[in-house]
XYZ file of C-alpha atoms in Angstrom:
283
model
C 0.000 0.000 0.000
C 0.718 3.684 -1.062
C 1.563 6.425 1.424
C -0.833 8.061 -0.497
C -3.307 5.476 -0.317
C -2.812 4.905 4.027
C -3.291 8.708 3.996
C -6.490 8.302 2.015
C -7.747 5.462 4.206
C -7.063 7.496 7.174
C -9.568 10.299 5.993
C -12.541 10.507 7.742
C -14.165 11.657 4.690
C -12.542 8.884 2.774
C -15.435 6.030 2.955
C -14.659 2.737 0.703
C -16.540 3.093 -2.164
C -19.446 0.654 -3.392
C -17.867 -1.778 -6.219
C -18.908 -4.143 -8.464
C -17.317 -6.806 -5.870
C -19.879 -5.674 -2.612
C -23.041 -4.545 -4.503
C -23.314 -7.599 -7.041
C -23.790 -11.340 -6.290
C -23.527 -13.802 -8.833
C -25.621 -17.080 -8.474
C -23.792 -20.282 -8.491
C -26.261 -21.728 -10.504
C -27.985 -19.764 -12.906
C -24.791 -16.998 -13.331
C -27.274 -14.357 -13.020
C -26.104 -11.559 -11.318
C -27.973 -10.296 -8.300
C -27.754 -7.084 -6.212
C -26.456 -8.225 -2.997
C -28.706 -6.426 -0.612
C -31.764 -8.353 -2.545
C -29.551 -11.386 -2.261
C -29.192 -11.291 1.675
C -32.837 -10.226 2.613
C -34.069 -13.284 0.487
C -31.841 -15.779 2.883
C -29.245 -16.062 0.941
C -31.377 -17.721 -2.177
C -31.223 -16.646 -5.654
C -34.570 -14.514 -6.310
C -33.815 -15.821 -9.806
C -33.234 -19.732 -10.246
C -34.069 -19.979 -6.415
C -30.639 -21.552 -5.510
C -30.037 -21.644 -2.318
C -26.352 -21.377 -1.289
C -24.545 -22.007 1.196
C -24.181 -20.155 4.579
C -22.621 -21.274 7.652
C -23.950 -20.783 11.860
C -24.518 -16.827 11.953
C -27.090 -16.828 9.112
C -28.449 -19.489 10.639
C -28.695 -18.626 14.221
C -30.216 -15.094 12.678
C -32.796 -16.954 10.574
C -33.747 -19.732 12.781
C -34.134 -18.491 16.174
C -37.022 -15.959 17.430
C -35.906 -12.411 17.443
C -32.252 -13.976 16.079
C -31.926 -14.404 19.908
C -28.964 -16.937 20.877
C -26.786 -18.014 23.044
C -23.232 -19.294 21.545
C -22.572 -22.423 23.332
C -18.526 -23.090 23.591
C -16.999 -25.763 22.276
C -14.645 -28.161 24.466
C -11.360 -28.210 23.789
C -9.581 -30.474 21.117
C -6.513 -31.404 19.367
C -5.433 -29.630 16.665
C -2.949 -31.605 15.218
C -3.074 -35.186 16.253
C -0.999 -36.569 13.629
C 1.158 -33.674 12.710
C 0.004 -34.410 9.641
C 1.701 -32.502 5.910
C 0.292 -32.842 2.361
C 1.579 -29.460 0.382
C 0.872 -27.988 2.957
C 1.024 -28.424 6.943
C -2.637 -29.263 8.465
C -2.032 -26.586 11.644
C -1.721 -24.119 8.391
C -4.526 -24.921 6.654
C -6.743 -24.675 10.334
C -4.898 -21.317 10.599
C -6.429 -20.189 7.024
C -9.958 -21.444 7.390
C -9.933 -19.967 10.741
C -9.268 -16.418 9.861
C -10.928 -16.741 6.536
C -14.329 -17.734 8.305
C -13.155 -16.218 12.219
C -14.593 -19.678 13.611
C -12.589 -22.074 15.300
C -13.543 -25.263 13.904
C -16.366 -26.582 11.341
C -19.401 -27.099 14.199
C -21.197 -24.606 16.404
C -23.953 -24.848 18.850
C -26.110 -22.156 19.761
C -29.211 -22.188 22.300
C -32.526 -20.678 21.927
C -35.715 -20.732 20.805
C -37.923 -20.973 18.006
C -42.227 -20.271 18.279
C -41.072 -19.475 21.935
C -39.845 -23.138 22.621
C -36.133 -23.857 23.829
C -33.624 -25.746 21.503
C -30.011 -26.211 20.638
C -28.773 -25.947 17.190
C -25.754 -27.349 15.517
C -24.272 -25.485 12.350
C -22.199 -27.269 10.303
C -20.090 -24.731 7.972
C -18.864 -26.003 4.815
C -16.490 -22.620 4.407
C -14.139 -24.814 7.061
C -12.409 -26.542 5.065
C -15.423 -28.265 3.610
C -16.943 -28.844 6.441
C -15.351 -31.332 7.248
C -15.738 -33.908 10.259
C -12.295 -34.211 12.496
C -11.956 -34.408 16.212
C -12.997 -30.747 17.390
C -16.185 -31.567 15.086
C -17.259 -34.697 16.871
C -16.454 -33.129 20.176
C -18.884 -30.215 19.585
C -21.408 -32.330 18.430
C -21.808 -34.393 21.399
C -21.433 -31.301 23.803
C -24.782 -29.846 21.437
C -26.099 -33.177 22.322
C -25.117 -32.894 25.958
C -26.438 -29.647 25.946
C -29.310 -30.848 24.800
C -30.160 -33.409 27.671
C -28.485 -30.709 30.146
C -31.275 -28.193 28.726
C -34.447 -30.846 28.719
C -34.928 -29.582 24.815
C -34.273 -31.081 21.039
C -30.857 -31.048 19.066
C -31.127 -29.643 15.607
C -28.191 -30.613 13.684
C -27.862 -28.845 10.145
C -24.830 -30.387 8.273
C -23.147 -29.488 5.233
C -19.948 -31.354 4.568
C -17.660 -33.185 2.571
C -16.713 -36.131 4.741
C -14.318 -36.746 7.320
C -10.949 -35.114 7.607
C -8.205 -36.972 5.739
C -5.569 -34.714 8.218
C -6.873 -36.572 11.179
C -7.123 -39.712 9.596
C -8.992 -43.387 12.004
C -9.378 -40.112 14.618
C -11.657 -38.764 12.402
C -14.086 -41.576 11.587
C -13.880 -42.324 14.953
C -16.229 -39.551 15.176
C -19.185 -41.361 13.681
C -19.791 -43.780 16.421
C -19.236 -41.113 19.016
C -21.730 -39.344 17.365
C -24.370 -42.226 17.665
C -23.202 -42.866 21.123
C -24.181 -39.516 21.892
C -27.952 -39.845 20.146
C -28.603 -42.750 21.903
C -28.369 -40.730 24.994
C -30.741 -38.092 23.803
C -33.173 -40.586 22.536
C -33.314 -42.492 26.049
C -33.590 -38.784 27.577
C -36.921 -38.867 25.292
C -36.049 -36.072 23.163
C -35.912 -35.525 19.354
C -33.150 -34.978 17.109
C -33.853 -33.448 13.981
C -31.620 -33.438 10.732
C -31.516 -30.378 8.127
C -29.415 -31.800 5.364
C -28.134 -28.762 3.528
C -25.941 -28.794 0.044
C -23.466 -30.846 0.146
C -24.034 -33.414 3.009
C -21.467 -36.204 1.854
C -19.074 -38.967 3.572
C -19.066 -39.957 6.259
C -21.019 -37.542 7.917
C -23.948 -38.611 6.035
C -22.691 -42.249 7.174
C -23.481 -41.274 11.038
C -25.288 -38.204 12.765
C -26.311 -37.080 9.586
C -28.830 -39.638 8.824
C -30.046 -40.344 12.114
C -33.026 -38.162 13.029
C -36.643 -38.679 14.045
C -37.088 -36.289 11.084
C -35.102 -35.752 8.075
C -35.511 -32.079 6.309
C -33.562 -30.800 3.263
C -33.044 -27.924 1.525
C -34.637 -27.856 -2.137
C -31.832 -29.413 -4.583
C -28.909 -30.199 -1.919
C -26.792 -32.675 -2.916
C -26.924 -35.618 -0.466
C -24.581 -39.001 -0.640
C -21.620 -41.216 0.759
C -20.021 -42.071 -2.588
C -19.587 -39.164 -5.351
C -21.803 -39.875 -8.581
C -18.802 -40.809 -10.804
C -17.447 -43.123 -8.349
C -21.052 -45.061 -8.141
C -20.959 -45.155 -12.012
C -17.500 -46.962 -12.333
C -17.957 -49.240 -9.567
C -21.319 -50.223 -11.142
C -20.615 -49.654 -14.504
C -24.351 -47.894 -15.328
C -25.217 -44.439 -15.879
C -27.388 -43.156 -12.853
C -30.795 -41.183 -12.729
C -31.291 -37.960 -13.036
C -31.104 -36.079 -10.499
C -29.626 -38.706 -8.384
C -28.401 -37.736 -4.618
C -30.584 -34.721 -4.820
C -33.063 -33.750 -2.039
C -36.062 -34.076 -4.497
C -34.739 -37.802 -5.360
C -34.014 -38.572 -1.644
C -37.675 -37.409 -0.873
C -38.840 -39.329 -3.732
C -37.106 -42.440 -2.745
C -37.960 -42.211 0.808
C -34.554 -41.286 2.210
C -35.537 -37.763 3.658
C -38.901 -36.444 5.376
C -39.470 -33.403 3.873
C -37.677 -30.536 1.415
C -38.484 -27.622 2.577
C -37.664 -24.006 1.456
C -35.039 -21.856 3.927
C -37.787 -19.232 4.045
C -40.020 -21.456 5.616
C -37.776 -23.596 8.094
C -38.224 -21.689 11.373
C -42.236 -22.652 10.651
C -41.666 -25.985 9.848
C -39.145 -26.359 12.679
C -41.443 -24.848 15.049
C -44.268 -27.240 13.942
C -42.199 -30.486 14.580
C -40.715 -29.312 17.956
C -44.259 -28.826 19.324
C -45.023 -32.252 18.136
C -41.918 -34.366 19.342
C -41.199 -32.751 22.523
C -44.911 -30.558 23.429
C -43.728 -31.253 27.321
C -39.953 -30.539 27.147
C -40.638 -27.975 25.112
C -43.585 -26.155 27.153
């Protein structure tokens, strides 16, 4: 930077300009280009094509919760680097990036409040961490959301949007999936309902575990849902697959997932199945 430009910033009179880059979003989907501000007050979905994309636990917490009204629950502490692990580059690094490119500390959050005036905790998985992916600070979150849960007398809402387990942390990783059931089995015997909102992509192995475990299983229209990618399916099978295969509509279809259900109308819908599953807890 400039002198000339650090004495500009330094101007009080000196505001950033709008730019192309802050006032225009362009869709993932459709390419369309959409002014930003219309962007954000529809949620984050394309008033266009209606593509929903992806957001991680502060949009979330805002949209889901009454009033936006939360509570961030803290996550325990975990190892960082288990296996000082190195690809290209090394894995305390890459934590270091996502972590100041998203200012979250790992791929899971839990926040408590409530929705239509009942209490519940929320997990938010955030695919902007590197993927989203599931490692050792992930599982430990998730079964302190659960804990919290139980603690609270309320349901766990998990929304999960990943790419599988984390290759850095290797069997520690996977070993998240059965904590993760371990952990649901306590909520269930505590008589309280875990819900699933599958959001684009859930894939891996977190769609192996917690992912596909709830009383009720809710998507987001068109989110890509699977273990295996598409092209691997095809060349272990050696036929060409459906359209629209691991989509929400074809999970629905194929009786996979509950209900698809548009981001606009999830606190509703949310609100709806808390009073049904847990009308005492939740009174």
């Amino acid at each position: 930077m400039s002198w000339l430009d650090r004495v500009r910033n330094a101007l009080p009179f000196a505001a950033k300009r709008d730019t192309a880059d802050n006032l225009w979003h362009k869709c993932r989907q459709c390419q369309q280009m959409v002014f930003v501000k219309e962007w954000e007050e529809n949620l984050n979905v394309c008033p266009r094509c209606d593509h929903h994309d992806r957001i991680g636990a502060k949009q979330r917490f805002a949209q889901l919760f009454d009033g936006g009204l939360h509570e961030i629950l803290p996550a325990p502490a975990a190892p960082e680097d288990p296996l000082k692990f190195r690809d290209t580059k090394k894995y305390v690094d890459r934590i270091k990036a996502a972590r100041a490119s998203t200012g979250d500390r790992d791929a899971w959050q839990n926040g408590f409040g409530r929705i239509d005036g009942r209490p519940v905790v929320i997990g938010v998985q955030d695919f902007a961490f590197m993927g989203g992916s599931m490692g050792v600070a992930v599982g430990e979150a998730f079964v302190a959301g659960v804990e919290q849960a139980i603690k609270r007398g309320c349901p766990y809402v998990a929304i999960t949007a990943a790419g599988g387990a984390r290759m850095q942390e290797g069997t520690l990783s996977l070993m998240q999936m059965p904590r993760a059931t371990v952990a649901l089995a306590r909520l269930r015997r505590a008589g309280l309902p875990y819900i699933v909102l599958l959001t684009d992509p859930t894939t891996g192995g977190v769609t192996a575990s917690y992912a596909m475990l709830g009383d009720v299983q809710i998507s987001e229209p068109k989110a890509l849902i699977g273990f295996a990618g598409q092209r691997v399916i095809e060349n272990t099978i050696r036929e060409k697959l459906p359209e629209g295969f691991q989509r929400a509509e074809y999970l629905l279809e194929h009786g996979m997932i509950d209900m698809v259900v548009h981001r606009k109308d999830l606190p509703a819908t949310l609100g709806r199945l808390i009073a049904y599953l847990a009308p005492e807890k939740a009174a």
